[in-house]
PDB file of C-alpha atoms and ligand atoms in Angstrom:
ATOM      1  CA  UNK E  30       0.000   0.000   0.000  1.00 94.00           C
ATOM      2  CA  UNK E  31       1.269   3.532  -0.603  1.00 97.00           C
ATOM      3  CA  UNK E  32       2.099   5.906   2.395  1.00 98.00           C
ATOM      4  CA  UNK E  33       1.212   9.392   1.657  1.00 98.00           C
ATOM      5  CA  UNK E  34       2.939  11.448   4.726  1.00 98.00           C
ATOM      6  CA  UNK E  35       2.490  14.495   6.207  1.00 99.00           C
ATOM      7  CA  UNK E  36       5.583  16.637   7.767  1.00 98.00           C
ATOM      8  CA  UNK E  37       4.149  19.565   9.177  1.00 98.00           C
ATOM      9  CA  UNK E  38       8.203  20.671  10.747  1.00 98.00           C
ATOM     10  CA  UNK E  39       7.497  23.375  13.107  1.00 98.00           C
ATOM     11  CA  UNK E  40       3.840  24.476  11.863  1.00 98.00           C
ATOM     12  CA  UNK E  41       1.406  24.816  13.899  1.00 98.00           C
ATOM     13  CA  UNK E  42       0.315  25.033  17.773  1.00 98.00           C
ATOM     14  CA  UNK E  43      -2.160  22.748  19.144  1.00 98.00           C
ATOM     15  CA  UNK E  44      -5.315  24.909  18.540  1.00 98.00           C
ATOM     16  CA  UNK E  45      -4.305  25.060  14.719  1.00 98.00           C
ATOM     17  CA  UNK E  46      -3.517  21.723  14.793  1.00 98.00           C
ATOM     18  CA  UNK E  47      -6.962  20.602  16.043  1.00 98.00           C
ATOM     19  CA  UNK E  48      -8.533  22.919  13.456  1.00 98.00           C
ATOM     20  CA  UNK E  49      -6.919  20.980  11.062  1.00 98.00           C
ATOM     21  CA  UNK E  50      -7.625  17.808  11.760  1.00 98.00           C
ATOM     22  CA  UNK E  51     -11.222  18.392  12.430  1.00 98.00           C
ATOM     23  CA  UNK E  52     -11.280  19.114   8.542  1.00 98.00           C
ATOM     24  CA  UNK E  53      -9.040  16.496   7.635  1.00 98.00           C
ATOM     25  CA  UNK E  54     -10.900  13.584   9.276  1.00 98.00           C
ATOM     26  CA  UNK E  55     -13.914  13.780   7.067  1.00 98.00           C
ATOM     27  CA  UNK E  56     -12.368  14.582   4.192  1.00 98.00           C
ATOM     28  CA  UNK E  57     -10.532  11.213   4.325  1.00 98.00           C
ATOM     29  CA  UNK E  58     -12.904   9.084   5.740  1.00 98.00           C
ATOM     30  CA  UNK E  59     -13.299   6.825   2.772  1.00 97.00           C
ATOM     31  CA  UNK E  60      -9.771   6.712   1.892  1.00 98.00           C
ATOM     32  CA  UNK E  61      -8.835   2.501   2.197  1.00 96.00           C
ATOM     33  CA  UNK E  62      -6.150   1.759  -0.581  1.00 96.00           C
ATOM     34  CA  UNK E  63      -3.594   4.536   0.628  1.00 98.00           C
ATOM     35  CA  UNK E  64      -1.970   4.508   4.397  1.00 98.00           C
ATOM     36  CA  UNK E  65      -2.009   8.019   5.306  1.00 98.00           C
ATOM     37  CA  UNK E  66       0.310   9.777   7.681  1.00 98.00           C
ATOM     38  CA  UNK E  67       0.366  13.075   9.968  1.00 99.00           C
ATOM     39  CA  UNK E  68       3.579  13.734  11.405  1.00 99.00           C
ATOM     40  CA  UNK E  69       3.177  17.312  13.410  1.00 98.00           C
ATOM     41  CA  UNK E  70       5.220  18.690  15.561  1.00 98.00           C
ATOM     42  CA  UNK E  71       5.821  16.943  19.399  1.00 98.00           C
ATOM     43  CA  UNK E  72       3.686  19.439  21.073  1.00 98.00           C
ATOM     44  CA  UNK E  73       0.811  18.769  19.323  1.00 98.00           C
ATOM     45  CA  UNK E  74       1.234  15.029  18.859  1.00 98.00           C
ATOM     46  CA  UNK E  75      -0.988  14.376  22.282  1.00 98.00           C
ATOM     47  CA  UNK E  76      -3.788  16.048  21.250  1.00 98.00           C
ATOM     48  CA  UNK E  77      -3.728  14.771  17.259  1.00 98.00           C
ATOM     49  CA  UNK E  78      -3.041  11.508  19.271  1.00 98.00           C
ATOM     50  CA  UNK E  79      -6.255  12.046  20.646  1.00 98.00           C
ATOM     51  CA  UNK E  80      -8.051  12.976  17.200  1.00 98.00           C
ATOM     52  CA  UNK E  81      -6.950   9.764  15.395  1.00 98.00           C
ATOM     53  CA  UNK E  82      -8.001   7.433  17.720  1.00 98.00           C
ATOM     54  CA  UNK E  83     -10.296   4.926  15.890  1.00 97.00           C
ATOM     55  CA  UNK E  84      -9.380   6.498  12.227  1.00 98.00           C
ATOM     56  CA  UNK E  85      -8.041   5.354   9.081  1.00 98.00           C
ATOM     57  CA  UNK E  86      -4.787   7.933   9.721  1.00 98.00           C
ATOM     58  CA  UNK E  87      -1.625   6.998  11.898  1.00 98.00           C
ATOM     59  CA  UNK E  88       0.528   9.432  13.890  1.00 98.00           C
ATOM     60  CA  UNK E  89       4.303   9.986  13.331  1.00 98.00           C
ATOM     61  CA  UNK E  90       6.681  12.300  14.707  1.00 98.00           C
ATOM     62  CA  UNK E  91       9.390  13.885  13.496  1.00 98.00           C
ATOM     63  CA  UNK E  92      12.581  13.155  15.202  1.00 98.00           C
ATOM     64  CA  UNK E  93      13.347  11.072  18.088  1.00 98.00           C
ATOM     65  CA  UNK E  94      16.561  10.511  20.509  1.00 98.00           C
ATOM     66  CA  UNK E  95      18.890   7.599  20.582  1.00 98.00           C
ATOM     67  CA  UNK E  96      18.624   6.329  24.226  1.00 98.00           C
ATOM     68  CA  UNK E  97      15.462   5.106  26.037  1.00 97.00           C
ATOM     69  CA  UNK E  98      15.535   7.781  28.626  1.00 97.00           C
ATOM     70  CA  UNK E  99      17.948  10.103  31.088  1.00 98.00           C
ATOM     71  CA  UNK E 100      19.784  13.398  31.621  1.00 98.00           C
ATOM     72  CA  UNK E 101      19.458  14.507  27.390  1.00 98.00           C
ATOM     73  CA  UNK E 102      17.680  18.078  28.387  1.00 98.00           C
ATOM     74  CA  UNK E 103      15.441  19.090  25.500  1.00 97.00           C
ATOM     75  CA  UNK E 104      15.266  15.366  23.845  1.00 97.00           C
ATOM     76  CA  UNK E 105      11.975  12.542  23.279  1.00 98.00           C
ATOM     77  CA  UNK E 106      12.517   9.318  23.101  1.00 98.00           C
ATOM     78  CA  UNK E 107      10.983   6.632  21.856  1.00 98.00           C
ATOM     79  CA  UNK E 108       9.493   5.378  24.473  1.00 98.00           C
ATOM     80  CA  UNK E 109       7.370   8.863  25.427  1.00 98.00           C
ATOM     81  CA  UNK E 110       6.945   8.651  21.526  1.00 98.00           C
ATOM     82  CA  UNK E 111       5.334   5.128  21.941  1.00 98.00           C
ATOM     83  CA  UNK E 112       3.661   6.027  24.620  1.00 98.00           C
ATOM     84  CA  UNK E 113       1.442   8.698  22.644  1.00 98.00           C
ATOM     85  CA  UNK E 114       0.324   6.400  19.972  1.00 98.00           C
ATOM     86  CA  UNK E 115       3.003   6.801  17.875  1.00 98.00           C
ATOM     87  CA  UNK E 116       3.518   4.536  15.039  1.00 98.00           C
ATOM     88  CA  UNK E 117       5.943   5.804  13.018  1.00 98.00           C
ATOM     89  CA  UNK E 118       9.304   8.541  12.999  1.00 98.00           C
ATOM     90  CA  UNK E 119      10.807  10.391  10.206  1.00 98.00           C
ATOM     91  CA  UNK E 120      14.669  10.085  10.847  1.00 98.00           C
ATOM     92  CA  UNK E 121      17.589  11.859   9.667  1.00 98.00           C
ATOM     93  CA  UNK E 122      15.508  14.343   7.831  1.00 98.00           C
ATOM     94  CA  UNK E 123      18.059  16.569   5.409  1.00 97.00           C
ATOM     95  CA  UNK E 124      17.154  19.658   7.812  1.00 97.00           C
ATOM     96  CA  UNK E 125      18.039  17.758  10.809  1.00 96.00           C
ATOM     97  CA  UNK E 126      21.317  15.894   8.806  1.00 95.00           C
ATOM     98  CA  UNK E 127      22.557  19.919   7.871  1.00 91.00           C
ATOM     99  CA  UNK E 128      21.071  22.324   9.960  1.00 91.00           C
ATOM    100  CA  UNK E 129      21.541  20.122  13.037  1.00 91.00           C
ATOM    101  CA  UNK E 130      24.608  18.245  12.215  1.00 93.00           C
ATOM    102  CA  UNK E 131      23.173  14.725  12.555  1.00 96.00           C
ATOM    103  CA  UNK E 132      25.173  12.084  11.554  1.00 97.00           C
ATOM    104  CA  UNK E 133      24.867   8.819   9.735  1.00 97.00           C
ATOM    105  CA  UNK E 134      26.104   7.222  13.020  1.00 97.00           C
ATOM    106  CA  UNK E 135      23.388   9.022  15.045  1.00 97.00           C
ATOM    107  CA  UNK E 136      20.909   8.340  12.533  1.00 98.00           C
ATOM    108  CA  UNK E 137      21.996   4.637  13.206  1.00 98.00           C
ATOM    109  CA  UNK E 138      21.084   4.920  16.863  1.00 98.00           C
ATOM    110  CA  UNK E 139      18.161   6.390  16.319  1.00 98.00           C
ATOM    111  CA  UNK E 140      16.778   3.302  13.723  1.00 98.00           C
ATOM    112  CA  UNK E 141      17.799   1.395  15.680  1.00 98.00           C
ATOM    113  CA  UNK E 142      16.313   2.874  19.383  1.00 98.00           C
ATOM    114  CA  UNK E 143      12.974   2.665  16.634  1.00 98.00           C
ATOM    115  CA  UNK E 144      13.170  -0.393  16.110  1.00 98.00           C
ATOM    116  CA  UNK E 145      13.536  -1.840  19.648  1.00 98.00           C
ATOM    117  CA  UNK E 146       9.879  -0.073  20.633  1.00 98.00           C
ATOM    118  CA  UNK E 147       8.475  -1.316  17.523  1.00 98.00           C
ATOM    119  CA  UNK E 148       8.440   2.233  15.962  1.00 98.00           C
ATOM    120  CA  UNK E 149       8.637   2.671  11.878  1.00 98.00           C
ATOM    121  CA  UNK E 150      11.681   4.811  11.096  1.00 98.00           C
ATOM    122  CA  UNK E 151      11.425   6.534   7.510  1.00 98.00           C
ATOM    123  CA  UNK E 152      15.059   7.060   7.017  1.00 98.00           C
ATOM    124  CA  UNK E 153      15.073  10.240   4.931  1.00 98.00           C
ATOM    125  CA  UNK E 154      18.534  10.178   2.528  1.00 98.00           C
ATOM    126  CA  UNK E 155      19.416  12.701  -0.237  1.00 98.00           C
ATOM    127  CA  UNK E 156      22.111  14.733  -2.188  1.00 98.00           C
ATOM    128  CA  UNK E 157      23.048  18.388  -2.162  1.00 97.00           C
ATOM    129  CA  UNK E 158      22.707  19.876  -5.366  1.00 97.00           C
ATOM    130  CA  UNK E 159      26.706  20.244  -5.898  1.00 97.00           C
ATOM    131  CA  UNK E 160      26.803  16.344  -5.222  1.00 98.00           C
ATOM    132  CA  UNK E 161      24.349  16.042  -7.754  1.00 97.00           C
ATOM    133  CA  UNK E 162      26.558  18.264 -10.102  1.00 97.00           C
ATOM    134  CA  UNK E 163      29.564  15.868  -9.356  1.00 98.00           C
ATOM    135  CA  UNK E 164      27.467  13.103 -10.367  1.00 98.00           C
ATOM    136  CA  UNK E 165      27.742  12.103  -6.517  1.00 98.00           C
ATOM    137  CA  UNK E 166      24.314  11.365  -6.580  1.00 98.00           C
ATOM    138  CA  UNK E 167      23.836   7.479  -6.288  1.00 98.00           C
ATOM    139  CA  UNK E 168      27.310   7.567  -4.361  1.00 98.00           C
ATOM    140  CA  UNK E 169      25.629   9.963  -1.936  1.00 98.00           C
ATOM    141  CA  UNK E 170      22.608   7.848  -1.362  1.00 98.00           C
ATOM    142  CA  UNK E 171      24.465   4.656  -1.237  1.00 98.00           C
ATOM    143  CA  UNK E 172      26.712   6.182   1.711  1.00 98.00           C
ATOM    144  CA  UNK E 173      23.571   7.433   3.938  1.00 98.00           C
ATOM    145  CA  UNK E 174      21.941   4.154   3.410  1.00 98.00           C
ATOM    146  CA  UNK E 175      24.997   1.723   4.168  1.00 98.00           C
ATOM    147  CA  UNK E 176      25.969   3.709   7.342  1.00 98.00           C
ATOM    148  CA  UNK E 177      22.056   4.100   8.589  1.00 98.00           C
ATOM    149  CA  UNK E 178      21.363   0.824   8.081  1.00 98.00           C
ATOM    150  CA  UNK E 179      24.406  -1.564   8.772  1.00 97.00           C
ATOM    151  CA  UNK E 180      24.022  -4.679  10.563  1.00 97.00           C
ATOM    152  CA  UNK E 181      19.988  -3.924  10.105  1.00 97.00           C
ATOM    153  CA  UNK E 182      19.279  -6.099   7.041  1.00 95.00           C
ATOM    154  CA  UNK E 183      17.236  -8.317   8.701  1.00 95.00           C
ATOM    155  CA  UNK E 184      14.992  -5.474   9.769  1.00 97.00           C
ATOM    156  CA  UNK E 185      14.414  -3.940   6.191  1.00 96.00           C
ATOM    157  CA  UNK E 186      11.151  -4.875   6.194  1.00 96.00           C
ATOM    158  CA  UNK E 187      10.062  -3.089   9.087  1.00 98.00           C
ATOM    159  CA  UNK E 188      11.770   0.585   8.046  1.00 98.00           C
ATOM    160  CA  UNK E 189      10.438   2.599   5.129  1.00 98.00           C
ATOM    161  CA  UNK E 190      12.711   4.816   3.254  1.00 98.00           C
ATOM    162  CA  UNK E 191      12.286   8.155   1.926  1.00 98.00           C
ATOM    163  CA  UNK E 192      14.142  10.077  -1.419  1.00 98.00           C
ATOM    164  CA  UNK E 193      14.181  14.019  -0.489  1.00 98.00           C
ATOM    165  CA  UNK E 194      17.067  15.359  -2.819  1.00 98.00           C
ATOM    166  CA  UNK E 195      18.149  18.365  -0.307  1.00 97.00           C
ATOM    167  CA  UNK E 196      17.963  20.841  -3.511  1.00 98.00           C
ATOM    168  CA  UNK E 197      14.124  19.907  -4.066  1.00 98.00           C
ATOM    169  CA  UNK E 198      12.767  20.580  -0.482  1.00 97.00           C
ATOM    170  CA  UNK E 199      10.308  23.709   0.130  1.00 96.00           C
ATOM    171  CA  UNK E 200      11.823  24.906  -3.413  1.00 97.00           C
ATOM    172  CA  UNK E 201       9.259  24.374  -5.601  1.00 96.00           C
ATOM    173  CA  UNK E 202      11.532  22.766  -7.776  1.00 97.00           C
ATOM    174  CA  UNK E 203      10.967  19.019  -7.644  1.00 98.00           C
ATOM    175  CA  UNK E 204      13.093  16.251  -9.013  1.00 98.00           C
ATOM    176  CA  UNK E 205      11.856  14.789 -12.365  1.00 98.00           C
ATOM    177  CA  UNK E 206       9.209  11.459 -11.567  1.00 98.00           C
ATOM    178  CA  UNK E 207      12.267   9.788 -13.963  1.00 98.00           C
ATOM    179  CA  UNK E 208      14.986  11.168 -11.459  1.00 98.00           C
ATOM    180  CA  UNK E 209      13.358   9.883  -8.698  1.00 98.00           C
ATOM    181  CA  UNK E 210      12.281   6.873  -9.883  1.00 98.00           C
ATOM    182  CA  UNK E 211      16.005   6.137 -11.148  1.00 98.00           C
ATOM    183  CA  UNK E 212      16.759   6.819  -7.252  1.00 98.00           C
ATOM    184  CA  UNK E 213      14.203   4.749  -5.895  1.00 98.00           C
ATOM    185  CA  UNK E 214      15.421   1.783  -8.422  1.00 98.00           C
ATOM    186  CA  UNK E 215      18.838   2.143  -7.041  1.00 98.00           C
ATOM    187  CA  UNK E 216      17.298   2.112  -3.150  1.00 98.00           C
ATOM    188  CA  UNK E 217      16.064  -0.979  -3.510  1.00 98.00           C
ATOM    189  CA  UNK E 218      18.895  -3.047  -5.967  1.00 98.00           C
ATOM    190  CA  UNK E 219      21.000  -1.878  -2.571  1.00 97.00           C
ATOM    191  CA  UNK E 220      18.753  -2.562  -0.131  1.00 97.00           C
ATOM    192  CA  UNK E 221      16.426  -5.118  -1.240  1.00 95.00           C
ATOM    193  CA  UNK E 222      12.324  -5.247  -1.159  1.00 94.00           C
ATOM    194  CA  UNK E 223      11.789  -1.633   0.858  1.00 97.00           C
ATOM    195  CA  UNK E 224       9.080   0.911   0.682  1.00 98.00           C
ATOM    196  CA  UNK E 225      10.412   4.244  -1.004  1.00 98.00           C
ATOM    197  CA  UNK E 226       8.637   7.243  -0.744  1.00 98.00           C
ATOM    198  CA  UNK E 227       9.660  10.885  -2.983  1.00 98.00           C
ATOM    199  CA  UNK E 228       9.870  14.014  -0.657  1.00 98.00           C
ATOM    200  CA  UNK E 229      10.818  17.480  -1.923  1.00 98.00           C
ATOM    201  CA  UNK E 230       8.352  20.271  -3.661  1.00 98.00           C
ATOM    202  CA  UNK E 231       5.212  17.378  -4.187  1.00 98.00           C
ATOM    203  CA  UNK E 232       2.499  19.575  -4.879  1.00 98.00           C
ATOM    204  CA  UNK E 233      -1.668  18.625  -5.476  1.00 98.00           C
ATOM    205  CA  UNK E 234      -0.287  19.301  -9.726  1.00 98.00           C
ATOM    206  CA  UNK E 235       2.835  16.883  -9.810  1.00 98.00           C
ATOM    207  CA  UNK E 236       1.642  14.205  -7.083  1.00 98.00           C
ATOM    208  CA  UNK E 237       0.079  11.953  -9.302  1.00 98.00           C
ATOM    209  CA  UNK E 238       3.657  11.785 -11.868  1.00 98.00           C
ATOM    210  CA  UNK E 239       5.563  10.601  -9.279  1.00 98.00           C
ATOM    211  CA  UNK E 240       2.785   8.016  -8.145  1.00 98.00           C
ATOM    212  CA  UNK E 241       3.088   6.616 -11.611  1.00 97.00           C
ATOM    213  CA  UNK E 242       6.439   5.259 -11.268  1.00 98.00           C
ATOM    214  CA  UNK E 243       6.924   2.083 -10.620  1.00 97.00           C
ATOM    215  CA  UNK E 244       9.204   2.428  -7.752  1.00 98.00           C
ATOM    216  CA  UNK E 245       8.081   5.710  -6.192  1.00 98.00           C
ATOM    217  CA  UNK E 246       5.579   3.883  -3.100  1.00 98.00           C
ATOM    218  CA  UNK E 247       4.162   7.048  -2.172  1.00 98.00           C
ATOM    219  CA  UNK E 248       5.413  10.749  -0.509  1.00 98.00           C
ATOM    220  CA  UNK E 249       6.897  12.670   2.055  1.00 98.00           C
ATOM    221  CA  UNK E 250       5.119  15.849   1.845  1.00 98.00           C
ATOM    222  CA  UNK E 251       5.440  19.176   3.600  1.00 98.00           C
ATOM    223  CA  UNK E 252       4.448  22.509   2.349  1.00 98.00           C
ATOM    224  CA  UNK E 253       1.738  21.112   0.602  1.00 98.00           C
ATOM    225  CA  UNK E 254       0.351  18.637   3.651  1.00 98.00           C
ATOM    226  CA  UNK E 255      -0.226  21.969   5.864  1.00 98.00           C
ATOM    227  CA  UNK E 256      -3.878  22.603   4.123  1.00 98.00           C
ATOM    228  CA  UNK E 257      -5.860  19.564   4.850  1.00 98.00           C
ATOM    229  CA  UNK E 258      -7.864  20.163   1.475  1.00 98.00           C
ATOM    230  CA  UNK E 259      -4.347  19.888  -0.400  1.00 98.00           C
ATOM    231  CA  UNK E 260      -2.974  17.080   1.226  1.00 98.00           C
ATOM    232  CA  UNK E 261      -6.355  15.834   0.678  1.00 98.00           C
ATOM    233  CA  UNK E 262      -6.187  16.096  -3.286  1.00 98.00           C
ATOM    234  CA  UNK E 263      -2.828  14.601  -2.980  1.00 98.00           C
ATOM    235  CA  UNK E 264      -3.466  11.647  -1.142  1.00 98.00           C
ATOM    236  CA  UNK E 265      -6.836  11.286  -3.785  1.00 98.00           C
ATOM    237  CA  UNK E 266      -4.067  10.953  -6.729  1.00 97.00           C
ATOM    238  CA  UNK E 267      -2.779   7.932  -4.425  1.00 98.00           C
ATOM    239  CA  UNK E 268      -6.512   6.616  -3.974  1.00 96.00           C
ATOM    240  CA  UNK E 269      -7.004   7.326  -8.605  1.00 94.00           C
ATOM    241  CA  UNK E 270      -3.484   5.662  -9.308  1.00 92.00           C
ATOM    242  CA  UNK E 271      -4.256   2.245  -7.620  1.00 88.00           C
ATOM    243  CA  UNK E 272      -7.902   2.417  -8.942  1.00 86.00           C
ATOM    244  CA  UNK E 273      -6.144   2.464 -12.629  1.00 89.00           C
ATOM    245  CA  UNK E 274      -3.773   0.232 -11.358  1.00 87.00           C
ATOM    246  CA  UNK E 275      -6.794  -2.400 -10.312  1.00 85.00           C
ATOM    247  CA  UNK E 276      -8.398  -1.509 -13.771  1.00 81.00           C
ATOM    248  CA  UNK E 277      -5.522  -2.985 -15.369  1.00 62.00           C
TER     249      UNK E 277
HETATM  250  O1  G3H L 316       9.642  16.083   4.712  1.00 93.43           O
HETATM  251  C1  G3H L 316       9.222  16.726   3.757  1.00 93.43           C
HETATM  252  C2  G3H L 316      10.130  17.294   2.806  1.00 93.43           C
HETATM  253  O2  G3H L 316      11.195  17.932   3.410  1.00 93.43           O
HETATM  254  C3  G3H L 316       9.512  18.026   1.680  1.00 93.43           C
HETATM  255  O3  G3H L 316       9.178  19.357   1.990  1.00 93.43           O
HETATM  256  P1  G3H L 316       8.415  20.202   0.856  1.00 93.43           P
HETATM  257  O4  G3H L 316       7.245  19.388   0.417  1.00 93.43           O
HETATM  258  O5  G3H L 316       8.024  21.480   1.531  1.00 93.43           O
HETATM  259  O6  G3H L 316       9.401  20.402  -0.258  1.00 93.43           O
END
């Protein structure tokens, strides 16, 4: 099934959260052939918590820490995370990786501190645009991905993956639907059966290109998942494509 997410980053307090999802709800209601995601921001992940309960949509959160608990002022781990009905966690996102200075080896920690409280990282990889220039690009991915994942391949199945080249994020300048899909080929020859999603400028115009590739097994969305009605329209060209799809 495709995952259509939603990364708010940090949009929104709790009242405008609410707001939202009292639209959203209804407006997905019917939605069964597309898993669809909110990720907002921690301090409004109790309340949305609340929200979802009973509802086709899951919760995910943004970030997480490595260790289970202690003296890390500032930090959520997995296990609060778990706590508030959360199913899944967006890890070593591009602004966290370069704004933040995470590294592959914390991103490690972090799948696997997932993992142990039965927590879905999406494991967010992608190149800067002068890597893509060098033709880095594959190298670049291949590099996040062995050092993120090592010693985890018998987990693979249980971790999504997610294709945000850092260039195409809140740009408005998306990869091609035949860049990505090259990408998302690549993920998988290295990684084996995985879900890969496309993050970076999808938009209610371009959604339904990338959901025609073959490899691209749905999106990381921001900008365009902070109006319900648009995330809405976008997770509708996940709902059309498989329809087609079952049409033959
Ligand atoms: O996690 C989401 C991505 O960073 C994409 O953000 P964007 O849709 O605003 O380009």
């Amino acid at each position: 099934m495709k995952l259509i997410a939603a990364n708010w980053k940090m949009n929104k307090t709790q009242r405008e959260a609410e707001e939202y999802v009292s639209k959203f709800l209804p407006l997905v209601k019917d939605v069964t052939k597309t898993e669809i995601l909110l990720c907002p921001p921690f301090t409004s992940l109790c309340k949305v918590s609340q929200m979802l309960e009973g509802s086709n949509v899951k919760l995910g959160a943004q970030n997480c820490h490595s260790e289970k608990k202690g003296a890390f002022t500032g930090e959520i781990s997995t296990v609060m995370l778990k706590d508030l009905g959360v199913e899944y966690v967006i890890v070593g996102h591009s602004e966290r990786r370069w704004i933040f200075g995470e590294s592959d080896e914390i991103i490690h920690k972090k799948i696997v501190a997932c993992l142990e409280e039965g927590l879905r990282p999406i494991l967010c990889v992608g190149e800067r645009w002068e890597d893509r220039e060098a033709g880095m690009t594959f190298k670049v991915i291949e590099t996040q991905i062995k050092l993120a994942l090592s010693g985890l391949d018998a987990f693979v199945s249980k971790i999504d993956i997610a294709y945000e080249p850092v260039w195409a994020i809140g740009t408005g300048n998306p990869a091609t639907p035949e860049d990505a899909q090259l990408v998302h080929r690549f993920i998988k020859d290295l990684v084996g059966p995985v879900r890969v999603l496309y993050g970076g400028s999808v938009n209610t115009s371009n959604a339904g290109d990338f959901l025609r590739m073959p490899d691209v097994d749905g999106l990381l969305v921001g900008t365009a998942s902070l109006d319900p009605e648009s995330f809405f329209q976008i997770i509708q060209a996940s709902e059309n494509h498989h329809q087609q799809e079952e049409g033959g």
